[in-house]
Amino acid sequence: MTCSTGPDHGRSTLTTPLRIVRDRDRLLRVLAIIDSDGWESPAGTALLEYVRTQLARPLAIDLGVRGAAASQAEATAWEAVWVAMTKPSLRSAGSPWGVLWQVARRAVLGEVVAAQLATNERRARTLAAAVRAGELSPPIALEVIMAEGYEPASGDFGPVGEVVWRELLASADRALVDVGWPADEAARIVDAVLCMPTTPESRCTIVGWRLLAVDLGVPPWQARRLALALRGTASAPGVLPRLVTDGESALCDERVRNALLATRDRSRTSTPDVSDAEPRRRAPCTAGLPVEISTDSGVAGACCPSPAPTCCHEDCASAPKCAEDRGSRLARLGVE
């Protein structure tokens, strides 16, 4: 290879075909010509062609990439090496060809990992690290599962599945009719709830109830309660998932019943009746204790007008504590 300087533009021109050799001095010499003439020069074309055919392509094949994925990996590695050759730091590297080889290898491996995990390279490397650490399970190709004798699930329920599905929908319709919904409207409600979006949203409890209100022509509060009662949430399944898991016995659950009744009566809550729950504890009596009374001149201390001399808890176990609290509060306020 010999080069000369053109008389018109001061550009170096090649007088013989350029042959790329994996040698540091030869590579730096070619890069110097490219810095002068540009990547569209014969030197730039020859170097880029050599990098693609003698560096990127063999690496992709050696790493087991085939077909369209091999072409994609080759192009990605070629681009990465090209960017690396434009950096000034390559000129001072002790082994520039080694640097380029590492760049190409990393690019090919990135394409391999991205193809395996079906995402971009950066996300794929994070997921691959989690798989190596045992935090995630590696993805399994469908071909491998089918080779072991498994078959994809059929979208056809079959005659038995159709009968079970019709019975489930009929049970949901009857549950709405039992709480006061007309039969035709109950069937329309169940169909509309089944068509609601299933994508979770962190900002709300359930998605799609506003559109459900428009489709059914009911008030928004009623549509939201219908969605919660029939579909439910991850922590509180509704009628439909409960019918799938528990059968008809799910309709006997008091919470399910209250949730369905709340879809007809706005004043009713979906929480179960708490009449049989533990009675609420009464607060300690403050009779005879000093209280703060707001006046025009500020806040003044006064005693509670109630004449009750004893605590209202004297018939329970908290009476001694009430008396003790009353005495300590009087002592802090200077009242005997």
Tab-separated table of C-alpha atoms in Angstrom:
chain	number	residue	atom	x	y	z
A	1	MET	CA	0.000	0.000	0.000
A	2	THR	CA	1.334	3.419	-0.969
A	3	CYS	CA	-0.389	6.759	-0.646
A	4	SER	CA	0.214	10.228	-2.009
A	5	THR	CA	-1.239	13.677	-1.416
A	6	GLY	CA	-3.549	15.061	-4.065
A	7	PRO	CA	-2.495	18.419	-5.597
A	8	ASP	CA	-5.930	20.042	-5.380
A	9	HIS	CA	-7.351	19.283	-1.952
A	10	GLY	CA	-4.415	18.013	0.079
A	11	ARG	CA	-6.158	14.620	0.450
A	12	SER	CA	-4.219	11.382	0.595
A	13	THR	CA	-5.086	9.010	-2.247
A	14	LEU	CA	-4.361	5.303	-2.560
A	15	THR	CA	-2.303	4.248	-5.551
A	16	THR	CA	-2.654	0.488	-4.863
A	17	PRO	CA	-5.527	-1.589	-3.360
A	18	LEU	CA	-5.497	-1.395	0.426
A	19	ARG	CA	-4.985	-4.662	2.302
A	20	ILE	CA	-6.063	-4.696	5.956
A	21	VAL	CA	-3.727	-6.533	8.326
A	22	ARG	CA	-4.361	-7.172	12.006
A	23	ASP	CA	-1.435	-5.165	13.179
A	24	ARG	CA	-1.447	-2.164	15.470
A	25	ASP	CA	0.748	0.054	13.277
A	26	ARG	CA	-1.155	-0.866	10.102
A	27	LEU	CA	-4.503	-0.153	11.781
A	28	LEU	CA	-3.333	3.212	13.113
A	29	ARG	CA	-1.998	4.105	9.676
A	30	VAL	CA	-5.330	3.282	8.046
A	31	LEU	CA	-7.208	5.243	10.709
A	32	ALA	CA	-4.939	8.234	10.030
A	33	ILE	CA	-5.861	8.063	6.346
A	34	ILE	CA	-9.554	7.849	7.268
A	35	ASP	CA	-9.197	10.856	9.577
A	36	SER	CA	-7.909	12.753	6.578
A	37	ASP	CA	-10.123	11.410	3.799
A	38	GLY	CA	-13.258	10.320	5.685
A	39	TRP	CA	-15.084	7.026	6.006
A	40	GLU	CA	-16.331	7.236	2.426
A	41	SER	CA	-12.783	6.964	1.148
A	42	PRO	CA	-11.376	3.673	-0.220
A	43	ALA	CA	-9.494	3.177	3.071
A	44	GLY	CA	-12.694	3.580	5.109
A	45	THR	CA	-14.638	1.237	2.824
A	46	ALA	CA	-11.915	-1.413	2.963
A	47	LEU	CA	-11.636	-1.242	6.759
A	48	LEU	CA	-15.393	-1.431	7.303
A	49	GLU	CA	-15.720	-4.348	4.913
A	50	TYR	CA	-12.902	-6.193	6.672
A	51	VAL	CA	-14.438	-5.585	10.091
A	52	ARG	CA	-17.799	-6.955	8.958
A	53	THR	CA	-16.568	-10.041	7.111
A	54	GLN	CA	-13.550	-10.966	9.226
A	55	LEU	CA	-14.597	-9.849	12.712
A	56	ALA	CA	-18.358	-9.423	13.235
A	57	ARG	CA	-19.602	-12.300	11.082
A	58	PRO	CA	-17.241	-15.009	12.460
A	59	LEU	CA	-18.036	-13.903	16.001
A	60	ALA	CA	-21.787	-14.275	15.436
A	61	ILE	CA	-21.276	-17.763	13.967
A	62	ASP	CA	-18.909	-18.864	16.734
A	63	LEU	CA	-21.428	-17.804	19.391
A	64	GLY	CA	-24.100	-20.015	17.847
A	65	VAL	CA	-26.318	-17.382	16.240
A	66	ARG	CA	-28.036	-18.517	13.053
A	67	GLY	CA	-30.524	-17.263	10.495
A	68	ALA	CA	-31.989	-13.781	10.718
A	69	ALA	CA	-30.665	-13.414	14.255
A	70	ALA	CA	-27.122	-13.897	12.923
A	71	SER	CA	-27.599	-11.106	10.392
A	72	GLN	CA	-28.974	-8.838	13.102
A	73	ALA	CA	-26.109	-9.634	15.457
A	74	GLU	CA	-23.566	-9.067	12.682
A	75	ALA	CA	-25.015	-5.658	11.842
A	76	THR	CA	-25.140	-4.635	15.506
A	77	ALA	CA	-21.520	-5.682	16.088
A	78	TRP	CA	-20.414	-3.917	12.899
A	79	GLU	CA	-22.051	-0.679	14.048
A	80	ALA	CA	-20.531	-0.944	17.541
A	81	VAL	CA	-17.037	-1.497	16.116
A	82	TRP	CA	-17.457	1.434	13.736
A	83	VAL	CA	-18.362	3.715	16.667
A	84	ALA	CA	-15.356	2.400	18.608
A	85	MET	CA	-13.001	3.174	15.712
A	86	THR	CA	-14.096	6.821	15.717
A	87	LYS	CA	-13.009	7.355	19.322
A	88	PRO	CA	-9.583	8.937	19.943
A	89	SER	CA	-8.930	6.520	22.824
A	90	LEU	CA	-8.480	3.667	20.326
A	91	ARG	CA	-5.378	5.389	18.909
A	92	SER	CA	-3.623	5.137	22.285
A	93	ALA	CA	-4.698	1.578	23.102
A	94	GLY	CA	-1.940	-1.013	23.377
A	95	SER	CA	-3.967	-3.583	21.412
A	96	PRO	CA	-6.610	-1.780	19.323
A	97	TRP	CA	-7.655	-4.972	17.536
A	98	GLY	CA	-8.312	-6.578	20.922
A	99	VAL	CA	-10.470	-3.622	21.898
A	100	LEU	CA	-12.474	-3.933	18.691
A	101	TRP	CA	-12.883	-7.675	19.195
A	102	GLN	CA	-14.268	-7.163	22.706
A	103	VAL	CA	-16.666	-4.495	21.441
A	104	ALA	CA	-17.949	-6.798	18.704
A	105	ARG	CA	-18.285	-9.758	21.069
A	106	ARG	CA	-20.252	-7.739	23.612
A	107	ALA	CA	-22.595	-6.500	20.879
A	108	VAL	CA	-23.249	-10.032	19.601
A	109	LEU	CA	-23.877	-11.367	23.102
A	110	GLY	CA	-26.252	-8.477	23.732
A	111	GLU	CA	-28.258	-9.458	20.673
A	112	VAL	CA	-28.320	-13.081	21.818
A	113	VAL	CA	-29.614	-12.192	25.297
A	114	ALA	CA	-32.145	-9.716	23.892
A	115	ALA	CA	-33.498	-12.395	21.534
A	116	GLN	CA	-33.768	-14.948	24.328
A	117	LEU	CA	-35.688	-12.602	26.650
A	118	ALA	CA	-37.600	-10.730	23.906
A	119	THR	CA	-36.642	-7.232	25.044
A	120	ASN	CA	-33.980	-4.584	24.487
A	121	GLU	CA	-30.341	-5.260	25.296
A	122	ARG	CA	-30.162	-3.209	28.487
A	123	ARG	CA	-33.284	-4.770	29.975
A	124	ALA	CA	-32.213	-8.218	28.783
A	125	ARG	CA	-28.875	-7.993	30.585
A	126	THR	CA	-30.655	-7.054	33.818
A	127	LEU	CA	-33.048	-9.983	33.480
A	128	ALA	CA	-30.214	-12.361	32.594
A	129	ALA	CA	-28.365	-11.345	35.761
A	130	ALA	CA	-31.527	-12.036	37.783
A	131	VAL	CA	-31.835	-15.480	36.144
A	132	ARG	CA	-28.220	-16.320	37.011
A	133	ALA	CA	-28.822	-15.238	40.608
A	134	GLY	CA	-31.877	-17.506	40.832
A	135	GLU	CA	-34.323	-14.629	41.240
A	136	LEU	CA	-36.168	-15.416	37.991
A	137	SER	CA	-36.876	-18.545	35.996
A	138	PRO	CA	-35.348	-18.676	32.526
A	139	PRO	CA	-37.798	-18.470	29.634
A	140	ILE	CA	-38.629	-21.738	27.895
A	141	ALA	CA	-39.162	-21.893	24.140
A	142	LEU	CA	-42.449	-23.312	22.903
A	143	GLU	CA	-40.575	-25.729	20.659
A	144	VAL	CA	-38.854	-27.298	23.663
A	145	ILE	CA	-42.167	-27.778	25.481
A	146	MET	CA	-43.802	-29.346	22.429
A	147	ALA	CA	-40.786	-31.641	21.939
A	148	GLU	CA	-41.398	-32.997	25.449
A	149	GLY	CA	-44.970	-33.952	24.543
A	150	TYR	CA	-46.900	-30.922	25.777
A	151	GLU	CA	-49.436	-29.215	23.530
A	152	PRO	CA	-50.750	-25.627	23.595
A	153	ALA	CA	-54.073	-25.201	25.325
A	154	SER	CA	-56.982	-25.200	22.933
A	155	GLY	CA	-59.210	-22.157	22.709
A	156	ASP	CA	-62.219	-24.457	22.309
A	157	PHE	CA	-63.830	-25.354	25.628
A	158	GLY	CA	-65.492	-28.409	24.195
A	159	PRO	CA	-69.061	-29.509	24.983
A	160	VAL	CA	-68.394	-30.009	28.691
A	161	GLY	CA	-66.701	-26.653	29.048
A	162	GLU	CA	-69.544	-24.914	27.236
A	163	VAL	CA	-72.090	-26.406	29.635
A	164	VAL	CA	-70.068	-25.407	32.697
A	165	TRP	CA	-69.599	-21.874	31.357
A	166	ARG	CA	-73.338	-21.468	30.682
A	167	GLU	CA	-74.168	-22.677	34.181
A	168	LEU	CA	-71.704	-20.209	35.678
A	169	LEU	CA	-73.229	-17.293	33.773
A	170	ALA	CA	-76.723	-18.432	34.709
A	171	SER	CA	-75.718	-18.509	38.392
A	172	ALA	CA	-74.352	-14.977	38.138
A	173	ASP	CA	-77.578	-13.831	36.478
A	174	ARG	CA	-79.674	-15.411	39.244
A	175	ALA	CA	-77.521	-13.749	41.915
A	176	LEU	CA	-78.360	-10.335	40.447
A	177	VAL	CA	-82.040	-11.199	40.024
A	178	ASP	CA	-82.229	-12.268	43.682
A	179	VAL	CA	-81.177	-8.799	44.845
A	180	GLY	CA	-83.689	-6.985	42.636
A	181	TRP	CA	-82.244	-6.658	39.133
A	182	PRO	CA	-84.566	-7.525	36.210
A	183	ALA	CA	-83.624	-10.763	34.452
A	184	ASP	CA	-82.829	-9.226	31.048
A	185	GLU	CA	-80.801	-6.425	32.630
A	186	ALA	CA	-78.920	-8.893	34.834
A	187	ALA	CA	-77.781	-10.873	31.782
A	188	ARG	CA	-76.679	-7.652	30.082
A	189	ILE	CA	-74.722	-6.609	33.181
A	190	VAL	CA	-72.861	-9.926	33.383
A	191	ASP	CA	-71.939	-9.775	29.683
A	192	ALA	CA	-70.717	-6.190	30.020
A	193	VAL	CA	-68.605	-6.983	33.093
A	194	LEU	CA	-66.957	-9.879	31.245
A	195	CYS	CA	-65.904	-7.451	28.486
A	196	MET	CA	-64.249	-5.014	30.900
A	197	PRO	CA	-60.481	-4.421	30.463
A	198	THR	CA	-58.235	-6.620	32.576
A	199	THR	CA	-55.059	-4.518	32.524
A	200	PRO	CA	-54.218	-3.609	36.160
A	201	GLU	CA	-53.803	0.038	37.105
A	202	SER	CA	-51.967	1.076	40.268
A	203	ARG	CA	-53.929	4.322	40.565
A	204	CYS	CA	-57.362	2.725	40.953
A	205	THR	CA	-58.969	-0.339	42.499
A	206	ILE	CA	-60.646	-1.590	39.336
A	207	VAL	CA	-60.363	-0.469	35.724
A	208	GLY	CA	-63.202	0.241	33.301
A	209	TRP	CA	-66.149	0.985	35.566
A	210	ARG	CA	-66.713	4.438	34.037
A	211	LEU	CA	-67.098	2.926	30.570
A	212	LEU	CA	-69.303	0.266	32.122
A	213	ALA	CA	-71.613	3.004	33.419
A	214	VAL	CA	-71.918	4.411	29.891
A	215	ASP	CA	-72.547	0.990	28.318
A	216	LEU	CA	-75.225	0.022	30.848
A	217	GLY	CA	-76.753	3.474	31.281
A	218	VAL	CA	-76.488	3.340	35.080
A	219	PRO	CA	-75.030	5.857	37.555
A	220	PRO	CA	-71.250	5.688	38.053
A	221	TRP	CA	-71.554	4.557	41.685
A	222	GLN	CA	-73.754	1.657	40.611
A	223	ALA	CA	-71.392	0.638	37.786
A	224	ARG	CA	-68.402	0.650	40.131
A	225	ARG	CA	-70.217	-1.505	42.695
A	226	LEU	CA	-71.337	-3.915	39.976
A	227	ALA	CA	-67.761	-4.279	38.747
A	228	LEU	CA	-66.440	-4.849	42.253
A	229	ALA	CA	-69.241	-7.266	43.147
A	230	LEU	CA	-69.010	-9.393	39.994
A	231	ARG	CA	-65.351	-9.197	39.042
A	232	GLY	CA	-63.716	-8.114	42.298
A	233	THR	CA	-60.035	-7.403	42.839
A	234	ALA	CA	-56.907	-9.450	43.440
A	235	SER	CA	-57.416	-9.289	47.204
A	236	ALA	CA	-61.221	-9.612	47.169
A	237	PRO	CA	-62.516	-11.803	44.298
A	238	GLY	CA	-66.039	-11.114	43.088
A	239	VAL	CA	-68.951	-13.373	42.225
A	240	LEU	CA	-67.580	-14.644	38.902
A	241	PRO	CA	-64.165	-15.839	40.161
A	242	ARG	CA	-65.777	-17.197	43.337
A	243	LEU	CA	-68.234	-19.237	41.251
A	244	VAL	CA	-65.303	-20.708	39.334
A	245	THR	CA	-63.397	-21.713	42.461
A	246	ASP	CA	-66.155	-22.380	45.024
A	247	GLY	CA	-69.245	-23.089	42.940
A	248	GLU	CA	-72.776	-22.205	44.044
A	249	SER	CA	-71.697	-22.076	47.695
A	250	ALA	CA	-69.998	-18.742	46.987
A	251	LEU	CA	-73.425	-17.088	46.728
A	252	CYS	CA	-74.122	-18.029	50.371
A	253	ASP	CA	-71.201	-15.914	51.576
A	254	GLU	CA	-72.442	-12.933	53.576
A	255	ARG	CA	-69.891	-10.582	52.028
A	256	VAL	CA	-70.902	-11.590	48.509
A	257	ARG	CA	-74.544	-11.096	49.396
A	258	ASN	CA	-73.916	-7.644	50.876
A	259	ALA	CA	-71.852	-6.611	47.862
A	260	LEU	CA	-74.693	-7.595	45.517
A	261	LEU	CA	-77.318	-5.809	47.645
A	262	ALA	CA	-75.160	-2.680	47.624
A	263	THR	CA	-75.516	-2.517	43.832
A	264	ARG	CA	-79.225	-1.694	44.281
A	265	ASP	CA	-79.155	0.465	47.395
A	266	ARG	CA	-76.648	3.323	47.498
A	267	SER	CA	-76.998	3.738	51.257
A	268	ARG	CA	-75.944	0.141	51.851
A	269	THR	CA	-72.262	-0.676	52.154
A	270	SER	CA	-70.668	-3.840	50.888
A	271	THR	CA	-69.163	-4.653	54.286
A	272	PRO	CA	-70.786	-7.436	56.328
A	273	ASP	CA	-73.036	-6.727	59.273
A	274	VAL	CA	-71.012	-6.110	62.431
A	275	SER	CA	-73.859	-6.378	64.913
A	276	ASP	CA	-72.425	-9.607	66.282
A	277	ALA	CA	-68.909	-8.255	66.494
A	278	GLU	CA	-67.181	-7.308	69.725
A	279	PRO	CA	-68.870	-4.266	71.360
A	280	ARG	CA	-67.048	-0.993	71.032
A	281	ARG	CA	-65.163	0.018	74.168
A	282	ARG	CA	-66.429	3.190	75.782
A	283	ALA	CA	-64.004	6.028	76.255
A	284	PRO	CA	-62.891	6.889	79.820
A	285	CYS	CA	-65.196	9.261	81.587
A	286	THR	CA	-63.974	12.851	81.896
A	287	ALA	CA	-66.607	13.987	84.394
A	288	GLY	CA	-65.196	16.407	86.933
A	289	LEU	CA	-61.917	16.819	85.062
A	290	PRO	CA	-60.638	20.237	84.000
A	291	VAL	CA	-61.329	21.056	80.350
A	292	GLU	CA	-60.296	23.934	78.128
A	293	ILE	CA	-63.030	26.445	77.232
A	294	SER	CA	-62.458	28.983	74.468
A	295	THR	CA	-63.416	32.547	75.420
A	296	ASP	CA	-63.053	35.954	73.808
A	297	SER	CA	-59.952	36.646	75.884
A	298	GLY	CA	-58.300	33.315	75.201
A	299	VAL	CA	-58.482	29.791	76.622
A	300	ALA	CA	-59.443	29.342	80.242
A	301	GLY	CA	-59.522	26.264	82.429
A	302	ALA	CA	-62.770	25.011	83.889
A	303	CYS	CA	-64.229	21.798	85.235
A	304	CYS	CA	-66.592	19.604	83.368
A	305	PRO	CA	-70.115	20.459	84.573
A	306	SER	CA	-71.059	16.814	84.932
A	307	PRO	CA	-71.389	15.955	88.651
A	308	ALA	CA	-70.458	12.290	88.159
A	309	PRO	CA	-67.923	11.643	90.941
A	310	THR	CA	-66.854	8.227	89.714
A	311	CYS	CA	-65.725	6.676	86.489
A	312	CYS	CA	-68.285	5.092	84.186
A	313	HIS	CA	-66.002	2.043	83.926
A	314	GLU	CA	-66.252	1.041	87.545
A	315	ASP	CA	-67.965	-2.175	86.510
A	316	CYS	CA	-65.122	-3.214	84.194
A	317	ALA	CA	-61.435	-3.988	84.430
A	318	SER	CA	-60.386	-0.532	83.213
A	319	ALA	CA	-61.850	1.330	86.203
A	320	PRO	CA	-58.559	1.420	88.222
A	321	LYS	CA	-56.698	2.772	85.228
A	322	CYS	CA	-59.345	5.459	84.667
A	323	ALA	CA	-59.059	6.567	88.288
A	324	GLU	CA	-55.277	6.598	88.029
A	325	ASP	CA	-55.392	8.651	84.822
A	326	ARG	CA	-57.815	11.091	86.424
A	327	GLY	CA	-55.581	11.547	89.461
A	328	SER	CA	-52.437	12.110	87.387
A	329	ARG	CA	-54.181	14.631	85.158
A	330	LEU	CA	-55.489	16.571	88.174
A	331	ALA	CA	-52.027	16.580	89.732
A	332	ARG	CA	-50.463	18.003	86.540
A	333	LEU	CA	-53.060	20.789	86.495
A	334	GLY	CA	-52.668	21.579	90.202
A	335	VAL	CA	-56.206	20.593	91.147
A	336	GLU	CA	-56.797	18.745	94.384
